[in-house]
GROMACS .gro file of C-alpha atoms in nm:
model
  208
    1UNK     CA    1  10.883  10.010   5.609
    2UNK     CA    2  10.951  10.328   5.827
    3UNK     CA    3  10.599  10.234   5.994
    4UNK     CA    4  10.707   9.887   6.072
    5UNK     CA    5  11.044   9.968   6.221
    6UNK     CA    6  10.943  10.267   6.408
    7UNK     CA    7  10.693   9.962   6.580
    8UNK     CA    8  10.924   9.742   6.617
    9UNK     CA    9  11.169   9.976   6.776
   10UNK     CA   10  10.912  10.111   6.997
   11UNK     CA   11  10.802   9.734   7.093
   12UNK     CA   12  11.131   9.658   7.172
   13UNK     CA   13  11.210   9.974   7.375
   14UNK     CA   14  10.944   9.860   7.563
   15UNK     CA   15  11.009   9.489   7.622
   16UNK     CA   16  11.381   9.485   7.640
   17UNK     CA   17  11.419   9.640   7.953
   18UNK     CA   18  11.171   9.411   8.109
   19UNK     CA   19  11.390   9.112   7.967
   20UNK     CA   20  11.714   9.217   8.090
   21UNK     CA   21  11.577   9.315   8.471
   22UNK     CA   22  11.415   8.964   8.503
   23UNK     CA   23  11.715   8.797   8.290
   24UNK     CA   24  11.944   8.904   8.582
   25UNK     CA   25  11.685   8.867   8.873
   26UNK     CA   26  11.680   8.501   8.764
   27UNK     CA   27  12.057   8.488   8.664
   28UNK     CA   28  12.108   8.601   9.070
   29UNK     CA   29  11.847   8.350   9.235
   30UNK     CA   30  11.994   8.105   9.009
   31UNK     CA   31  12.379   8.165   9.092
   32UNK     CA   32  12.234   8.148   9.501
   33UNK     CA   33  12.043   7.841   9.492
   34UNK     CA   34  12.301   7.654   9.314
   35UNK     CA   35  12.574   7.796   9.551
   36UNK     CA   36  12.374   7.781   9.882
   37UNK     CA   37  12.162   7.490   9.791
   38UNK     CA   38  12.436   7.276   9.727
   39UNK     CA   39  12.566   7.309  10.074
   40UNK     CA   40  12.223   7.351  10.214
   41UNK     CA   41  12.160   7.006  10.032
   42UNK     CA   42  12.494   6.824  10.181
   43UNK     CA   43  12.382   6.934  10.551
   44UNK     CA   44  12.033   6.878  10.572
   45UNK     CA   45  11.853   6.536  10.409
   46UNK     CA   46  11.508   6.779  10.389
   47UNK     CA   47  11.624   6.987  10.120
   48UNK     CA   48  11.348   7.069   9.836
   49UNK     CA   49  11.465   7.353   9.517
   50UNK     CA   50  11.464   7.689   9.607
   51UNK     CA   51  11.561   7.644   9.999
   52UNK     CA   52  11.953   7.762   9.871
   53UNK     CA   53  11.799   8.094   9.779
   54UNK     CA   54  11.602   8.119  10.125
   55UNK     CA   55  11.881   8.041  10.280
   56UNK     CA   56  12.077   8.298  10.095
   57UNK     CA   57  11.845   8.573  10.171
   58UNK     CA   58  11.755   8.457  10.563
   59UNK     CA   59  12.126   8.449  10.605
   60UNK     CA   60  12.188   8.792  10.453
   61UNK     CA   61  11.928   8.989  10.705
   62UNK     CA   62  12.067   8.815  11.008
   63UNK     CA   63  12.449   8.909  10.909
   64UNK     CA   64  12.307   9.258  10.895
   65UNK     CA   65  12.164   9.219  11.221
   66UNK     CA   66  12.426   9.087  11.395
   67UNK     CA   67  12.615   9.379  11.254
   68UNK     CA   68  12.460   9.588  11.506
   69UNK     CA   69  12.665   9.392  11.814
   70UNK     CA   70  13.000   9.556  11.892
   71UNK     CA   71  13.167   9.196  11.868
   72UNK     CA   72  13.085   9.079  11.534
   73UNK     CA   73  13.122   9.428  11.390
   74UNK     CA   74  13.505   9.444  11.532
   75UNK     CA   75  13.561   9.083  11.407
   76UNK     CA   76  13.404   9.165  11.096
   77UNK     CA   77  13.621   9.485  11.021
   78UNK     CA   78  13.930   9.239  11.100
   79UNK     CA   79  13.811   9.048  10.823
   80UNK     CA   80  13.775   9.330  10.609
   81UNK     CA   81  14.157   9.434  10.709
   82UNK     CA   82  14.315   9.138  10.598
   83UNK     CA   83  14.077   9.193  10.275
   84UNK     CA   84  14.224   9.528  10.208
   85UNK     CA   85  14.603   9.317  10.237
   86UNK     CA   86  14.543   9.064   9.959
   87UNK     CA   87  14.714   9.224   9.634
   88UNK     CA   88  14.444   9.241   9.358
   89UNK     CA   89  14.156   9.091   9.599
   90UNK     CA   90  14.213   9.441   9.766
   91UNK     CA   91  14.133   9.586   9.478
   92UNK     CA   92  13.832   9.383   9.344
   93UNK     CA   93  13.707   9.414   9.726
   94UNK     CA   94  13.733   9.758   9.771
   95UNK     CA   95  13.588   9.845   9.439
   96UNK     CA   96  13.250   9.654   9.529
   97UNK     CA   97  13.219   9.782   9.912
   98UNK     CA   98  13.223  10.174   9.777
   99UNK     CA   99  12.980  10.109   9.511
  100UNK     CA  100  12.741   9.918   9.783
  101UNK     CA  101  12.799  10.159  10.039
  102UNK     CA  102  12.729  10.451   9.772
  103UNK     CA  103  12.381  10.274   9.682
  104UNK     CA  104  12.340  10.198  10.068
  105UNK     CA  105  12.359  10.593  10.131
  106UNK     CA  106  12.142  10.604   9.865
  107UNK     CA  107  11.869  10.414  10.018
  108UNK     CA  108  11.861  10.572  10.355
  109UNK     CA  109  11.853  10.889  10.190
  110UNK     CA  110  12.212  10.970  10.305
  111UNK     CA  111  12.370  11.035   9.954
  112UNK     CA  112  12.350  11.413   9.898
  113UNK     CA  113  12.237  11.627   9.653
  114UNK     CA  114  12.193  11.611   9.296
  115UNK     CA  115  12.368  11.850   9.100
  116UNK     CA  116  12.463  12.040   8.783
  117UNK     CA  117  12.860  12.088   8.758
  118UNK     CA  118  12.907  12.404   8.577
  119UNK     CA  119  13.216  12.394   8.331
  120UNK     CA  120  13.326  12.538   7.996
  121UNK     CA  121  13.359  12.310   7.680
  122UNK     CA  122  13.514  12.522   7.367
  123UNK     CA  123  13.463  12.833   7.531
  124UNK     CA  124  13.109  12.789   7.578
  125UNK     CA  125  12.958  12.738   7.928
  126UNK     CA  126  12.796  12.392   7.983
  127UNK     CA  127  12.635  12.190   8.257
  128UNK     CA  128  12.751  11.813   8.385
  129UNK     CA  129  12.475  11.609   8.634
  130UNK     CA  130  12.637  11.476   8.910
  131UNK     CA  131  12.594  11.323   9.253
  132UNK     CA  132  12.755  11.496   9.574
  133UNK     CA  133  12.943  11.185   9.759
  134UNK     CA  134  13.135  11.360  10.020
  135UNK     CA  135  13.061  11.705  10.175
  136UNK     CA  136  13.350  11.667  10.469
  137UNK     CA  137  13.710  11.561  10.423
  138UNK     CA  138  13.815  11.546  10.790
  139UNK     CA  139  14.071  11.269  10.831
  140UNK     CA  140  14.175  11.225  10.472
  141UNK     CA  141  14.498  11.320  10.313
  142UNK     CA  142  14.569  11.711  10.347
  143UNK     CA  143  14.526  11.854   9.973
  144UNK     CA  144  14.271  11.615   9.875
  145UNK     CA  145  13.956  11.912   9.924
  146UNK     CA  146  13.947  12.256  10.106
  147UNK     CA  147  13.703  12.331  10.380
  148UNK     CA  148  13.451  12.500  10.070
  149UNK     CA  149  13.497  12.191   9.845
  150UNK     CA  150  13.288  11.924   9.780
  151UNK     CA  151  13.368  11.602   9.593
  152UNK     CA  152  13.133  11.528   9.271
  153UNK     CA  153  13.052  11.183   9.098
  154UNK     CA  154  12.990  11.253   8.775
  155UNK     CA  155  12.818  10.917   8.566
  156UNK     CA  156  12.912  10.865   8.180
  157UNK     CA  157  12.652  10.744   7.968
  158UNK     CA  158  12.626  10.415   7.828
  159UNK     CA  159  12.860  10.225   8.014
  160UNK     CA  160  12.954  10.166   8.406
  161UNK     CA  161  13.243  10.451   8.498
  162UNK     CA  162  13.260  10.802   8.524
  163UNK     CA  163  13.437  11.092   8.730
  164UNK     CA  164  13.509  11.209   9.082
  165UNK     CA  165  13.598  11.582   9.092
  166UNK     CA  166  13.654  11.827   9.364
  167UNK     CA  167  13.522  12.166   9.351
  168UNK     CA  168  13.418  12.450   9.523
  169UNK     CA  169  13.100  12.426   9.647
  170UNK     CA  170  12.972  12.786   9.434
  171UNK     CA  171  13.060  12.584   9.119
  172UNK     CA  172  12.699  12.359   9.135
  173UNK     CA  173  12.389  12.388   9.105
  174UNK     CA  174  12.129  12.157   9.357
  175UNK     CA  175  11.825  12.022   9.126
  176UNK     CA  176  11.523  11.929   9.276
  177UNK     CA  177  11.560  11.516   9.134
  178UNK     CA  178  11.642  11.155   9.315
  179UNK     CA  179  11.918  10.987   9.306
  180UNK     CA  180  11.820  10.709   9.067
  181UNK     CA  181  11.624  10.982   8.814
  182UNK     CA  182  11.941  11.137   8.811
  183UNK     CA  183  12.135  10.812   8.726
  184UNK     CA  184  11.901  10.701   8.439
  185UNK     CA  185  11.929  11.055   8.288
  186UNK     CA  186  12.320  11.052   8.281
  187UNK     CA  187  12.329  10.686   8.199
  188UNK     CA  188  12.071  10.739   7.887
  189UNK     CA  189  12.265  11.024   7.745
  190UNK     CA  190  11.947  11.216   7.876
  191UNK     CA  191  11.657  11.054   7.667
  192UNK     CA  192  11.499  10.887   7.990
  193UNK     CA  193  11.192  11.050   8.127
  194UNK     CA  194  11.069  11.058   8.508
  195UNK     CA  195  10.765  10.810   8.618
  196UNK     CA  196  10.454  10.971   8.455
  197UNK     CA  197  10.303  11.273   8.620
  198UNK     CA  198  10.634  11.472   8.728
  199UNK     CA  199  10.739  11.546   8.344
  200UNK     CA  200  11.096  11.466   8.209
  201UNK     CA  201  11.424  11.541   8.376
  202UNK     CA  202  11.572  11.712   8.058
  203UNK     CA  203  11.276  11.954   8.195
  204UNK     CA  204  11.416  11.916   8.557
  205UNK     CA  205  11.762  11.986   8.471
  206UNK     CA  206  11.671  12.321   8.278
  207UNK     CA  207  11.529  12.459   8.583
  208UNK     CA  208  11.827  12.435   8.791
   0.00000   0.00000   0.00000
């Protein structure tokens, strides 16, 4: 009976993620095309299944595009504006722009470093991974970080939340690991391993 568990748990381990990631892909194309399509649908008479989602994504790429003009950026930070005016939309809104523009930094390699926090739990020292999200706090509120301080996401495992901290810089330690290794490791409580070839993180984070 240990034998066949152990399988199954394994199997699953294996198969479950795979589930979930094309679960939501389809959830997401879905929730488009039946969005898009149905206007898509009402304007033109030459609409076949799966145009809504084309649509979607076409329409996406030219809005960042058109970002790039001076005109539609300013009219599109006046929408944003009256966004940040709306009680509770302001809230829901603003939530959802700093978690895309933290992944957006991600991808053009503009979020900084990966780090251990170095802090003491019962009296003995310990290490937290983090993610450095802002290195500069020109034109924020006075008090919020010194000129040697550095502000520190730091992910909780098994569930979407953590920590923003401010500390001096000589309290972390870089380690040599991406963004998204770095995620999976704090998210997994530290039982995920790096793609095959580079070794684990929990060997990553040791070194640093």
């Amino acid at each position: 009976m240990r034998f066949v568990g152990t399988t199954f748990l394994k199997g699953l381990a294996a198969v479950l993620p795979i589930i979930v990631t094309i679960y939501l892909i389809i959830w997401l194309a879905t929730l488009l095309e039946s969005v898009i399509g149905g206007m898509v649908s009402w304007l033109l008479p030459a609409y076949f299944p799966g145009l809504g989602l084309l649509v979607a994504i076409g329409g996406i790429f030219v809005v960042g595009i058109l970002l790039n003009a001076w005109l539609v950026r300013a009219v599109f930070e006046l929408g944003e504006r009256i966004m940040h005016r709306i009680p509770l939309v302001k809230t829901v809104y603003g939530a959802v722009q700093d978690l895309m523009g933290f992944f957006s930094r991600t991808a053009d390699h503009q979020a900084s470093q990966v780090v251990m926090v170095h802090v003491e739990i019962a009296g003995v020292p310990a290490r937290l991974i983090g993610v450095v999200t802002r290195e500069d706090f020109e034109g924020l509120p006075d008090g919020l970080g010194l000129p040697d301080h550095i502000a520190v996401y730091l992910p909780m495992s098994y569930q979407i939340g953590g920590y923003t901290v401010v500390l001096p810089r000589d309290k972390v330690t870089p380690v040599d690991m991406s963004i998204d290794e770095a995620m999976r490791y704090a998210v997994t409580a530290g039982m995920s391993v790096t793609p095959a070839g580079r070794g684990s993180i929990n060997s990553a984070t040791e070194q640093g």
